[in-house]
XYZ file of N, CA, C and O in Angstrom:
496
model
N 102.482 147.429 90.875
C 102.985 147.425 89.524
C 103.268 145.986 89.114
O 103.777 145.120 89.825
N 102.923 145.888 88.055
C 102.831 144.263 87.461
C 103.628 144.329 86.393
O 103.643 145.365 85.729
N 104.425 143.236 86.049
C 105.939 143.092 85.346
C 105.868 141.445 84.732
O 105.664 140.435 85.405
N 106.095 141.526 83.311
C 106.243 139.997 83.166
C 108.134 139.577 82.944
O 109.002 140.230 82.365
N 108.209 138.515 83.525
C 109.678 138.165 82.781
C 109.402 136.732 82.523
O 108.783 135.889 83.173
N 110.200 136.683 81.096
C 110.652 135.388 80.598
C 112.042 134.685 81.238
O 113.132 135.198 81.487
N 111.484 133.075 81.431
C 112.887 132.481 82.201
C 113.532 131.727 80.768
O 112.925 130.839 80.170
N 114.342 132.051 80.516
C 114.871 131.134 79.277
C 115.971 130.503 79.364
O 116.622 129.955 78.475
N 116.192 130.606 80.612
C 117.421 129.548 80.876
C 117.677 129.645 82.466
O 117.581 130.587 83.253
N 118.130 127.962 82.656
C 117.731 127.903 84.207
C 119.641 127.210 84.314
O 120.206 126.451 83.527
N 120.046 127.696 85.271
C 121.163 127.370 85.868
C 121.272 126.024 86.206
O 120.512 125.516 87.029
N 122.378 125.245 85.496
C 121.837 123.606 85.871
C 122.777 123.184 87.270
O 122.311 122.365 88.062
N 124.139 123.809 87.508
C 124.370 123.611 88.797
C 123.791 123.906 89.926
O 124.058 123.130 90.844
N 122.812 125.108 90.259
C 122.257 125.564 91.254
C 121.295 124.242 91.536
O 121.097 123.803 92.668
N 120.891 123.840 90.671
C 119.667 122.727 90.047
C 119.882 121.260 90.281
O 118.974 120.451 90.473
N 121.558 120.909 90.235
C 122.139 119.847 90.650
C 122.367 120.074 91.630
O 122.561 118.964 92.125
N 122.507 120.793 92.384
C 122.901 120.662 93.837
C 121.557 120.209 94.860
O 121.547 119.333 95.724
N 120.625 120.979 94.504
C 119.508 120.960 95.383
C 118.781 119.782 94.826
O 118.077 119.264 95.693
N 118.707 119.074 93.445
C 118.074 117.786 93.443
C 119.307 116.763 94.189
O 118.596 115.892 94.689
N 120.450 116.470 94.463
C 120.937 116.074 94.867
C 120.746 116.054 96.510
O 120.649 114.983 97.110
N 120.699 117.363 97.201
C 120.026 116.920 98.476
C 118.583 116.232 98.693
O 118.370 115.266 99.425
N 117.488 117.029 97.787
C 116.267 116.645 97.831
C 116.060 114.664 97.659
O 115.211 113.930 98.165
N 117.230 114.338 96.740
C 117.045 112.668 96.170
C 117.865 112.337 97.306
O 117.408 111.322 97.830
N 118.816 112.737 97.865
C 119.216 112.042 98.890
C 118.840 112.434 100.326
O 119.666 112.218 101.213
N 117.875 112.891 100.568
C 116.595 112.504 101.390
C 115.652 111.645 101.598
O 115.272 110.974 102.558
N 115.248 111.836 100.181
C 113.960 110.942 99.684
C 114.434 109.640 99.804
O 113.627 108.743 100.049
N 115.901 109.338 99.637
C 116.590 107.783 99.619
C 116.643 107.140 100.796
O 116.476 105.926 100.907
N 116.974 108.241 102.119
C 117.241 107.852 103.188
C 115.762 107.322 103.777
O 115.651 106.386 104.569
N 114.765 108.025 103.292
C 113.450 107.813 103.991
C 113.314 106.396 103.126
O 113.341 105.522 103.993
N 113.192 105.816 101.942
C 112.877 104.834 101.221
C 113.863 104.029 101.666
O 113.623 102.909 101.215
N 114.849 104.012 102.317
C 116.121 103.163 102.799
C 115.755 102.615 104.055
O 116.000 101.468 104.428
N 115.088 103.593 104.757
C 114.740 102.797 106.099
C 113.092 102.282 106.118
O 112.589 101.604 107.013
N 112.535 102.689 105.134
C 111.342 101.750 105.095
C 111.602 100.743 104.476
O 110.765 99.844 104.563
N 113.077 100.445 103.452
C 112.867 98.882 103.060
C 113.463 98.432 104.333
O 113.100 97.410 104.916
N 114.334 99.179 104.720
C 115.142 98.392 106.075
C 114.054 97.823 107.049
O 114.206 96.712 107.557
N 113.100 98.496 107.269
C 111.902 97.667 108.625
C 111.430 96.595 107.812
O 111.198 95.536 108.394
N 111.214 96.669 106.401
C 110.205 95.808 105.907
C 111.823 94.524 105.262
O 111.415 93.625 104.527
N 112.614 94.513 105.400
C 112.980 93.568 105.512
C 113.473 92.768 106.343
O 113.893 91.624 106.167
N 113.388 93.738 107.782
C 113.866 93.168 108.954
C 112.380 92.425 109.477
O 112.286 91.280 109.918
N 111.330 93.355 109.309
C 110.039 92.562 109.533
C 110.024 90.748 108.924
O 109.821 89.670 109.482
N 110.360 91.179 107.490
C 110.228 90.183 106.581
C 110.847 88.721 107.150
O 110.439 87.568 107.016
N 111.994 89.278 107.831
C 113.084 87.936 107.708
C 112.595 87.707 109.278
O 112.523 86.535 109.647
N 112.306 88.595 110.082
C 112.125 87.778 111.481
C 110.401 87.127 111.482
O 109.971 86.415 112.389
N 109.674 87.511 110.394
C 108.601 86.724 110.153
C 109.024 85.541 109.436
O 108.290 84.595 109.721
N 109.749 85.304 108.779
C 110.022 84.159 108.127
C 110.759 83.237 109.258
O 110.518 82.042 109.088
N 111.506 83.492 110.244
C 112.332 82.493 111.109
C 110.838 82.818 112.047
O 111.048 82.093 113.019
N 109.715 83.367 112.258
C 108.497 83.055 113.241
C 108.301 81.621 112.346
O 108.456 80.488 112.802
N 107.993 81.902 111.218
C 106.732 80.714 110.458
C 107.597 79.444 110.215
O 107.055 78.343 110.125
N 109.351 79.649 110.077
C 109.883 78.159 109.923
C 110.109 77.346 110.825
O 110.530 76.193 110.724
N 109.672 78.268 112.256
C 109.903 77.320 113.315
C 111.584 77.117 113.883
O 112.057 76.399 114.765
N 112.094 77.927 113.104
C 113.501 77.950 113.833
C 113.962 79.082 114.337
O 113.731 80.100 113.685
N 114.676 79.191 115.529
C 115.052 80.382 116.356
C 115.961 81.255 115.544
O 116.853 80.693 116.179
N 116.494 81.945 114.887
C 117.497 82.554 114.089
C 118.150 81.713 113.090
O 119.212 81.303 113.558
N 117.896 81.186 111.609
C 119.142 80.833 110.976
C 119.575 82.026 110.739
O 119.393 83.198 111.070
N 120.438 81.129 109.814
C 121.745 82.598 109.023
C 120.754 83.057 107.833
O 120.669 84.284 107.782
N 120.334 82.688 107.304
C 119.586 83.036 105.730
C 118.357 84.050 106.113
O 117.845 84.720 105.216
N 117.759 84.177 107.861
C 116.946 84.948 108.437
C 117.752 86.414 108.849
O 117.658 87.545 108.370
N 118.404 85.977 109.720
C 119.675 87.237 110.001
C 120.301 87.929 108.831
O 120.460 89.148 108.905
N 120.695 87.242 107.696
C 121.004 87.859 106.448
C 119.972 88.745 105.937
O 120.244 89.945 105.974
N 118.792 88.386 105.446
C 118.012 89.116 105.339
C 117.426 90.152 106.414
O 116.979 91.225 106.009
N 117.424 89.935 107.365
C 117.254 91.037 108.530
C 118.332 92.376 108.277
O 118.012 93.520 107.955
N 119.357 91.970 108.469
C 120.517 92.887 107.945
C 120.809 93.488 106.446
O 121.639 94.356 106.176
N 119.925 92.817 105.536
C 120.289 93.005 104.591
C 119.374 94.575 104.399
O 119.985 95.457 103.796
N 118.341 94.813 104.764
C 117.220 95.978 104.868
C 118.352 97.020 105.451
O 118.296 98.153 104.975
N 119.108 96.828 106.175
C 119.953 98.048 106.778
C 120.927 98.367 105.800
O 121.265 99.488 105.420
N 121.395 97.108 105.384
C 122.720 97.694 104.462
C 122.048 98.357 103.516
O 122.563 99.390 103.086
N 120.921 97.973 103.051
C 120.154 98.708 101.847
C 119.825 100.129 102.180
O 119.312 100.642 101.185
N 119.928 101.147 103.379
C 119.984 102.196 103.640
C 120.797 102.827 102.665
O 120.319 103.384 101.677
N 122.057 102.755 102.919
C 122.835 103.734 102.526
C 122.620 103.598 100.522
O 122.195 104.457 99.749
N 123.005 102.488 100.291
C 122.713 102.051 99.038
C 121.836 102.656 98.214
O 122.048 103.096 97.084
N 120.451 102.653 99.083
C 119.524 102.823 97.978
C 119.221 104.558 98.165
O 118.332 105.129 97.534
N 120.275 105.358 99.297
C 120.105 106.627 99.492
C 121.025 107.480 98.670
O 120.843 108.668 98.403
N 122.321 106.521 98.199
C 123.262 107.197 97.188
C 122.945 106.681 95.389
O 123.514 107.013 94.349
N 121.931 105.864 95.626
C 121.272 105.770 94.295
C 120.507 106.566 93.896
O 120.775 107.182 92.864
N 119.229 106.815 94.645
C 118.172 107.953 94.389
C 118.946 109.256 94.132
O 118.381 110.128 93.473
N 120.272 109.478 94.626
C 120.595 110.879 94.863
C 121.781 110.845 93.574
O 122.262 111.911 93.189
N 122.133 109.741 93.053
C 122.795 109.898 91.768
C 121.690 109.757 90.546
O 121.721 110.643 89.691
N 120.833 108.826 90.426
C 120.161 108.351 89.293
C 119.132 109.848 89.303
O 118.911 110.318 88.187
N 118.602 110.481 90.348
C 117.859 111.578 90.360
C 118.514 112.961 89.781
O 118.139 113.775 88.938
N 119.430 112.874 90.451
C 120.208 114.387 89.873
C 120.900 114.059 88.752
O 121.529 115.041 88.357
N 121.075 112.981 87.984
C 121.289 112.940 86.479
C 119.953 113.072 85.630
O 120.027 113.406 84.448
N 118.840 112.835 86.181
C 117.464 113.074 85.269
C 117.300 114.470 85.374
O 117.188 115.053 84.295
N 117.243 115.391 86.747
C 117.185 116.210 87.074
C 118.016 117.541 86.020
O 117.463 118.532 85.545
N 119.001 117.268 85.931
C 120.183 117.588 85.174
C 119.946 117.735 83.674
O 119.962 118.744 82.968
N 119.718 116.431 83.375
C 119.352 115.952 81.844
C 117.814 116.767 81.415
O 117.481 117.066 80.269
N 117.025 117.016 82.668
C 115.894 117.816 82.031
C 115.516 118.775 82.139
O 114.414 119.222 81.822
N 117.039 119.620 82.967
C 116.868 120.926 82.952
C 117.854 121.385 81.692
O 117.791 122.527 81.235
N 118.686 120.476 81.227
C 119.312 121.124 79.609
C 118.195 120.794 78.840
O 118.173 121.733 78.044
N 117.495 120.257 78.632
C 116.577 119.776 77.443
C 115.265 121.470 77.803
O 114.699 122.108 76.915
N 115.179 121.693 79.087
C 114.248 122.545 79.407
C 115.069 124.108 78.969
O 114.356 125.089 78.762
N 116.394 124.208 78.870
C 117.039 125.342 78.580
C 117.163 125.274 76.896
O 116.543 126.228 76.428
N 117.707 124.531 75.958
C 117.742 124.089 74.471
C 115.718 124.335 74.407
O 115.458 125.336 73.739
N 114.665 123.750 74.859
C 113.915 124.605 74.505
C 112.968 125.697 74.576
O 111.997 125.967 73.870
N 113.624 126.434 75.895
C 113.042 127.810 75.996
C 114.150 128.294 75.176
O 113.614 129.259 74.631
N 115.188 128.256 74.794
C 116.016 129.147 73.282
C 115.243 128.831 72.442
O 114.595 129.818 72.095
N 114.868 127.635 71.735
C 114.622 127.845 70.769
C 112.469 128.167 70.457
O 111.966 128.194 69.334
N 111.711 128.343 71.717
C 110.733 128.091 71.783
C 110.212 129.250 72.598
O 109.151 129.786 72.279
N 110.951 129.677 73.690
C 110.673 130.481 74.515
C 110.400 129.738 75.700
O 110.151 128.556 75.463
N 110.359 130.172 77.306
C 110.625 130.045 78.532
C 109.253 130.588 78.842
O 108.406 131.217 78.207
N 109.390 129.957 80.429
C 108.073 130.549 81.101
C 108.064 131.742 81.271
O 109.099 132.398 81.385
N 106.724 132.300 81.324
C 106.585 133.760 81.416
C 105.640 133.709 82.964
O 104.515 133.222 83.077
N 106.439 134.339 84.039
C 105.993 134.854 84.932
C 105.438 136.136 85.322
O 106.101 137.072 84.877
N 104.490 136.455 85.973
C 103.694 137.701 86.682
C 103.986 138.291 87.893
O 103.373 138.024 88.927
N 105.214 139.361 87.791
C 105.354 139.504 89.245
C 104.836 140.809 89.441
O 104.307 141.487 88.560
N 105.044 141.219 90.907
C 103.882 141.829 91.350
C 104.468 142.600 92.528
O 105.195 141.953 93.281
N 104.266 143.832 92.785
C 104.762 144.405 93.916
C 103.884 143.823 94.971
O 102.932 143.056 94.826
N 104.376 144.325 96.042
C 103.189 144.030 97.078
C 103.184 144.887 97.774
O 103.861 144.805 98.798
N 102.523 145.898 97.540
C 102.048 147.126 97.791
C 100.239 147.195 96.752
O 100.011 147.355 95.553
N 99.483 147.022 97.736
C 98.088 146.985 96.744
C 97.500 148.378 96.780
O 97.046 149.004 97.738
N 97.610 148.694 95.579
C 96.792 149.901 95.399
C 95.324 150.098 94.897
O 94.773 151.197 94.951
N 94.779 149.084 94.454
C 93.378 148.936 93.925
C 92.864 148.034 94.983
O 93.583 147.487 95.820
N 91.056 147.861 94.860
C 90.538 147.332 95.410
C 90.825 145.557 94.755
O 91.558 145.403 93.777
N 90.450 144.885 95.137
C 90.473 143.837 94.805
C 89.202 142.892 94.748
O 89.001 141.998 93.926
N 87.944 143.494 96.367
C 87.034 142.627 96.126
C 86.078 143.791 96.339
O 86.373 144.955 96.606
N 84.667 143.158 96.140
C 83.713 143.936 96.478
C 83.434 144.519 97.771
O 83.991 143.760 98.565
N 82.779 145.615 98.533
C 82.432 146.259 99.676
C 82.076 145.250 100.317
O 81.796 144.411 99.461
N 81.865 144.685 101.645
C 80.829 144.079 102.250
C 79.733 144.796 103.303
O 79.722 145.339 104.408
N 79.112 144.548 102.560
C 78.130 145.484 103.792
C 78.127 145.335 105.765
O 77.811 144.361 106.448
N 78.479 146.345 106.087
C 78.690 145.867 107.895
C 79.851 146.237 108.230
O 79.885 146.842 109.301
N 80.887 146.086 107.672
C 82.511 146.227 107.501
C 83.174 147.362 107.243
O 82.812 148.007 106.259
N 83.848 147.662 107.742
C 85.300 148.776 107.571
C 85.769 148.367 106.287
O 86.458 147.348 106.240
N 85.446 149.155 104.959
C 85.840 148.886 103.683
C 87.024 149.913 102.929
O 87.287 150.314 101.796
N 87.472 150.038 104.128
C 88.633 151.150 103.843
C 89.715 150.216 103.132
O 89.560 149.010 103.328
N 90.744 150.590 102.369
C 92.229 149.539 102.278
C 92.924 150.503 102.822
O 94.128 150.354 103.032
């Protein structure tokens, strides 16, 4: 049996919560790839100046780590305010426009679906 429903309004806390984990995932993974690539960065730069560790090398080495957390509570604020902001704009216009219309579907198949194949047990 096949059923359509209209979504015309989407729950924006359920919606903030889960872009909020999802962005602060995505931050942690983008946090530790700047972290290698600036620890790469700065211990390539004290390779090519010819000096064993300054401070301005170590700073930047460290600085890729501190940028972990940073850039993991950014993605996960600046995301779940877009997130947020475009699921009210997506609710204001399925009211005034209408919402997606989905096809649901038991799953129980009672019709055939494809053709016989010849050779085969074509029973359902």
């Amino acid at each position: 049996m096949r059923r359509t429903v209209e979504i015309k309004k989407v729950p924006v806390l359920p919606v903030a919560r889960v872009a909020l984990v999802v962005f602060l995932a995505l931050g942690i993974l983008v946090g530790i790839l700047y972290a290698f690539l600036f620890s790469g960065l700065g211990f390539l730069a004290g390779m090519l100046g010819g000096q064993p560790a300054s401070g301005e090398m170590l700073t930047i080495q460290r600085l890729g780590f501190v940028m972990v957390p940073i850039i993991a509570v950014s993605y996960a604020i600046f995301g779940t305010i877009g997130v947020v902001l475009w699921t009210a704009v997506y609710n204001l216009a399925a009211g005034a426009f209408g919402g997606f219309e989905l096809v649901l579907e038991d799953g129980i198949r009672t019709e055939r679906t494809a053709a016989p194949v010849a050779g085969r047990d074509n029973e359902v």
